Amino acid sequence: MSQGHAPARVPRGTTGTTPAIKDPRNAMTKRVEAKYKINRRLGVNLWGRAKSPVNKKAYGPGQHGQRRKSKPTDYGVQLMAKQKLKGYYGNIGEKQFRRYYQEAMRRKGDSSENLIELLERRLDTVVYRMKFAITPFAARQFVNHGHVLVNGKRVNIPSYLLRDGDQVEVKEKSKQLAVVLDAVQSTERDVPEYIEVDHRAMRGRFLRAPKLSDVPYPVQMEPNLVVEFYSR
């Protein structure tokens, strides 16, 4: 399948001052609270985390969360599939997510597989897959704050799309950050086969684009329904 360049691709390397990253263990931020709200709203443990409120309450947030749900329409099923996929990748904005769909349709091959490939090529996704960050949200923040190098150059754009063989490394001064060490030592998930990583050196390589069946989603993802949603 032709890899090409997605609309979200940016020039390699960026410049600017690198602000310090805050240790997320100090406080429960609004973003973390929103993340758990996504889980409850969708009724699934999107990231397979032990602390997810869905593990205790299988209903949505708010006073009406326990109401019996009626059978969803085809549109409702497609919408849910879209919300799950968007939410999993750090709740990507609608405008950007639609651009991924459009690029997936433009490319040759299975559009749903193309969509997954684009999402898995994102730099923040690969940082998460390499276990340099504990969640997709943390991975996005980590990249934003300039702690990641791609082929030796600092890149602070989470949506930067990697090519096969690209090297991703935690910046030298950031390798001893508690957030990185905690993520690397976590046993919640494993590194998938389409990525190789050396956690001692804090660097890895994006080997190839995965197929849907290769991606270690904790819940069932249905990108074909996402394609149907946007094709309506």
PDB file of N, CA and C in Angstrom, residues 128-165:
ATOM      1  N   TYR A 128       3.236   6.443  22.589  1.00  0.00           N
ATOM      2  CA  TYR A 128       2.396   5.644  23.490  1.00  0.00           C
ATOM      3  C   TYR A 128       2.679   4.152  23.296  1.00  0.00           C
ATOM      4  N   ARG A 129       2.765   3.686  22.056  1.00  0.00           N
ATOM      5  CA  ARG A 129       3.027   2.279  21.779  1.00  0.00           C
ATOM      6  C   ARG A 129       4.386   1.837  22.329  1.00  0.00           C
ATOM      7  N   MET A 130       5.360   2.757  22.294  1.00  0.00           N
ATOM      8  CA  MET A 130       6.695   2.433  22.796  1.00  0.00           C
ATOM      9  C   MET A 130       6.773   2.463  24.316  1.00  0.00           C
ATOM     10  N   LYS A 131       5.673   2.842  24.951  1.00  0.00           N
ATOM     11  CA  LYS A 131       5.569   2.909  26.410  1.00  0.00           C
ATOM     12  C   LYS A 131       6.445   4.008  27.006  1.00  0.00           C
ATOM     13  N   PHE A 132       6.617   5.105  26.264  1.00  0.00           N
ATOM     14  CA  PHE A 132       7.293   6.278  26.810  1.00  0.00           C
ATOM     15  C   PHE A 132       6.288   7.178  27.533  1.00  0.00           C
ATOM     16  N   ALA A 133       5.009   6.874  27.405  1.00  0.00           N
ATOM     17  CA  ALA A 133       3.945   7.614  28.083  1.00  0.00           C
ATOM     18  C   ALA A 133       2.869   6.621  28.485  1.00  0.00           C
ATOM     19  N   ILE A 134       2.188   6.905  29.591  1.00  0.00           N
ATOM     20  CA  ILE A 134       1.247   5.940  30.159  1.00  0.00           C
ATOM     21  C   ILE A 134      -0.095   5.937  29.449  1.00  0.00           C
ATOM     22  N   THR A 135      -0.467   7.064  28.803  1.00  0.00           N
ATOM     23  CA  THR A 135      -1.732   7.156  28.077  1.00  0.00           C
ATOM     24  C   THR A 135      -1.524   7.936  26.782  1.00  0.00           C
ATOM     25  N   PRO A 136      -2.446   7.847  25.833  1.00  0.00           N
ATOM     26  CA  PRO A 136      -2.342   8.669  24.621  1.00  0.00           C
ATOM     27  C   PRO A 136      -2.355  10.161  24.930  1.00  0.00           C
ATOM     28  N   PHE A 137      -3.083  10.561  25.970  1.00  0.00           N
ATOM     29  CA  PHE A 137      -3.129  11.964  26.367  1.00  0.00           C
ATOM     30  C   PHE A 137      -1.755  12.426  26.860  1.00  0.00           C
ATOM     31  N   ALA A 138      -1.126  11.584  27.677  1.00  0.00           N
ATOM     32  CA  ALA A 138       0.203  11.910  28.192  1.00  0.00           C
ATOM     33  C   ALA A 138       1.229  11.933  27.061  1.00  0.00           C
ATOM     34  N   ALA A 139       1.066  11.031  26.076  1.00  0.00           N
ATOM     35  CA  ALA A 139       1.980  10.991  24.936  1.00  0.00           C
ATOM     36  C   ALA A 139       1.880  12.277  24.121  1.00  0.00           C
ATOM     37  N   ARG A 140       0.675  12.770  23.928  1.00  0.00           N
ATOM     38  CA  ARG A 140       0.487  14.018  23.187  1.00  0.00           C
ATOM     39  C   ARG A 140       1.159  15.177  23.910  1.00  0.00           C
ATOM     40  N   GLN A 141       0.984  15.256  25.216  1.00  0.00           N
ATOM     41  CA  GLN A 141       1.602  16.319  26.001  1.00  0.00           C
ATOM     42  C   GLN A 141       3.123  16.196  25.967  1.00  0.00           C
ATOM     43  N   PHE A 142       3.616  14.985  26.040  1.00  0.00           N
ATOM     44  CA  PHE A 142       5.061  14.728  26.045  1.00  0.00           C
ATOM     45  C   PHE A 142       5.690  15.220  24.736  1.00  0.00           C
ATOM     46  N   VAL A 143       5.030  14.934  23.621  1.00  0.00           N
ATOM     47  CA  VAL A 143       5.521  15.394  22.317  1.00  0.00           C
ATOM     48  C   VAL A 143       5.413  16.917  22.229  1.00  0.00           C
ATOM     49  N   ASN A 144       4.280  17.462  22.646  1.00  0.00           N
ATOM     50  CA  ASN A 144       4.075  18.912  22.607  1.00  0.00           C
ATOM     51  C   ASN A 144       5.166  19.677  23.337  1.00  0.00           C
ATOM     52  N   HIS A 145       5.655  19.109  24.429  1.00  0.00           N
ATOM     53  CA  HIS A 145       6.649  19.774  25.255  1.00  0.00           C
ATOM     54  C   HIS A 145       8.078  19.552  24.774  1.00  0.00           C
ATOM     55  N   GLY A 146       8.226  18.950  23.606  1.00  0.00           N
ATOM     56  CA  GLY A 146       9.537  18.855  22.980  1.00  0.00           C
ATOM     57  C   GLY A 146      10.479  17.820  23.541  1.00  0.00           C
ATOM     58  N   HIS A 147       9.963  16.741  24.099  1.00  0.00           N
ATOM     59  CA  HIS A 147      10.810  15.720  24.721  1.00  0.00           C
ATOM     60  C   HIS A 147      11.152  14.570  23.772  1.00  0.00           C
ATOM     61  N   VAL A 148      10.741  14.681  22.493  1.00  0.00           N
ATOM     62  CA  VAL A 148      10.901  13.554  21.568  1.00  0.00           C
ATOM     63  C   VAL A 148      11.701  13.959  20.328  1.00  0.00           C
ATOM     64  N   LEU A 149      12.599  13.064  19.922  1.00  0.00           N
ATOM     65  CA  LEU A 149      13.385  13.255  18.706  1.00  0.00           C
ATOM     66  C   LEU A 149      12.943  12.242  17.662  1.00  0.00           C
ATOM     67  N   VAL A 150      12.871  12.667  16.421  1.00  0.00           N
ATOM     68  CA  VAL A 150      12.603  11.763  15.299  1.00  0.00           C
ATOM     69  C   VAL A 150      13.813  11.830  14.378  1.00  0.00           C
ATOM     70  N   ASN A 151      14.492  10.707  14.235  1.00  0.00           N
ATOM     71  CA  ASN A 151      15.714  10.653  13.435  1.00  0.00           C
ATOM     72  C   ASN A 151      16.707  11.733  13.875  1.00  0.00           C
ATOM     73  N   GLY A 152      16.775  11.952  15.192  1.00  0.00           N
ATOM     74  CA  GLY A 152      17.748  12.875  15.747  1.00  0.00           C
ATOM     75  C   GLY A 152      17.321  14.325  15.815  1.00  0.00           C
ATOM     76  N   LYS A 153      16.137  14.661  15.307  1.00  0.00           N
ATOM     77  CA  LYS A 153      15.662  16.042  15.313  1.00  0.00           C
ATOM     78  C   LYS A 153      14.410  16.158  16.178  1.00  0.00           C
ATOM     79  N   ARG A 154      14.352  17.248  16.941  1.00  0.00           N
ATOM     80  CA  ARG A 154      13.198  17.447  17.826  1.00  0.00           C
ATOM     81  C   ARG A 154      11.949  17.738  17.011  1.00  0.00           C
ATOM     82  N   VAL A 155      10.886  17.030  17.323  1.00  0.00           N
ATOM     83  CA  VAL A 155       9.585  17.238  16.687  1.00  0.00           C
ATOM     84  C   VAL A 155       8.554  17.383  17.800  1.00  0.00           C
ATOM     85  N   ASN A 156       7.801  18.474  17.791  1.00  0.00           N
ATOM     86  CA  ASN A 156       6.814  18.694  18.848  1.00  0.00           C
ATOM     87  C   ASN A 156       5.393  18.765  18.310  1.00  0.00           C
ATOM     88  N   ILE A 157       5.159  18.070  17.204  1.00  0.00           N
ATOM     89  CA  ILE A 157       3.825  18.001  16.590  1.00  0.00           C
ATOM     90  C   ILE A 157       3.276  16.582  16.775  1.00  0.00           C
ATOM     91  N   PRO A 158       2.294  16.379  17.652  1.00  0.00           N
ATOM     92  CA  PRO A 158       1.766  15.030  17.900  1.00  0.00           C
ATOM     93  C   PRO A 158       1.245  14.321  16.650  1.00  0.00           C
ATOM     94  N   SER A 159       0.698  15.086  15.684  1.00  0.00           N
ATOM     95  CA  SER A 159       0.112  14.476  14.490  1.00  0.00           C
ATOM     96  C   SER A 159       1.131  14.189  13.388  1.00  0.00           C
ATOM     97  N   TYR A 160       2.402  14.467  13.648  1.00  0.00           N
ATOM     98  CA  TYR A 160       3.476  14.165  12.695  1.00  0.00           C
ATOM     99  C   TYR A 160       3.397  12.688  12.321  1.00  0.00           C
ATOM    100  N   LEU A 161       3.405  12.393  11.019  1.00  0.00           N
ATOM    101  CA  LEU A 161       3.272  11.012  10.556  1.00  0.00           C
ATOM    102  C   LEU A 161       4.638  10.398  10.266  1.00  0.00           C
ATOM    103  N   LEU A 162       4.889   9.268  10.884  1.00  0.00           N
ATOM    104  CA  LEU A 162       6.159   8.577  10.724  1.00  0.00           C
ATOM    105  C   LEU A 162       6.165   7.699   9.480  1.00  0.00           C
ATOM    106  N   ARG A 163       7.352   7.531   8.921  1.00  0.00           N
ATOM    107  CA  ARG A 163       7.562   6.593   7.826  1.00  0.00           C
ATOM    108  C   ARG A 163       8.131   5.291   8.384  1.00  0.00           C
ATOM    109  N   ASP A 164       8.029   4.229   7.589  1.00  0.00           N
ATOM    110  CA  ASP A 164       8.640   2.964   7.984  1.00  0.00           C
ATOM    111  C   ASP A 164      10.135   3.182   8.218  1.00  0.00           C
ATOM    112  N   GLY A 165      10.643   2.693   9.340  1.00  0.00           N
ATOM    113  CA  GLY A 165      12.061   2.796   9.634  1.00  0.00           C
ATOM    114  C   GLY A 165      12.457   4.031  10.417  1.00  0.00           C
TER     115      GLY A 165
END
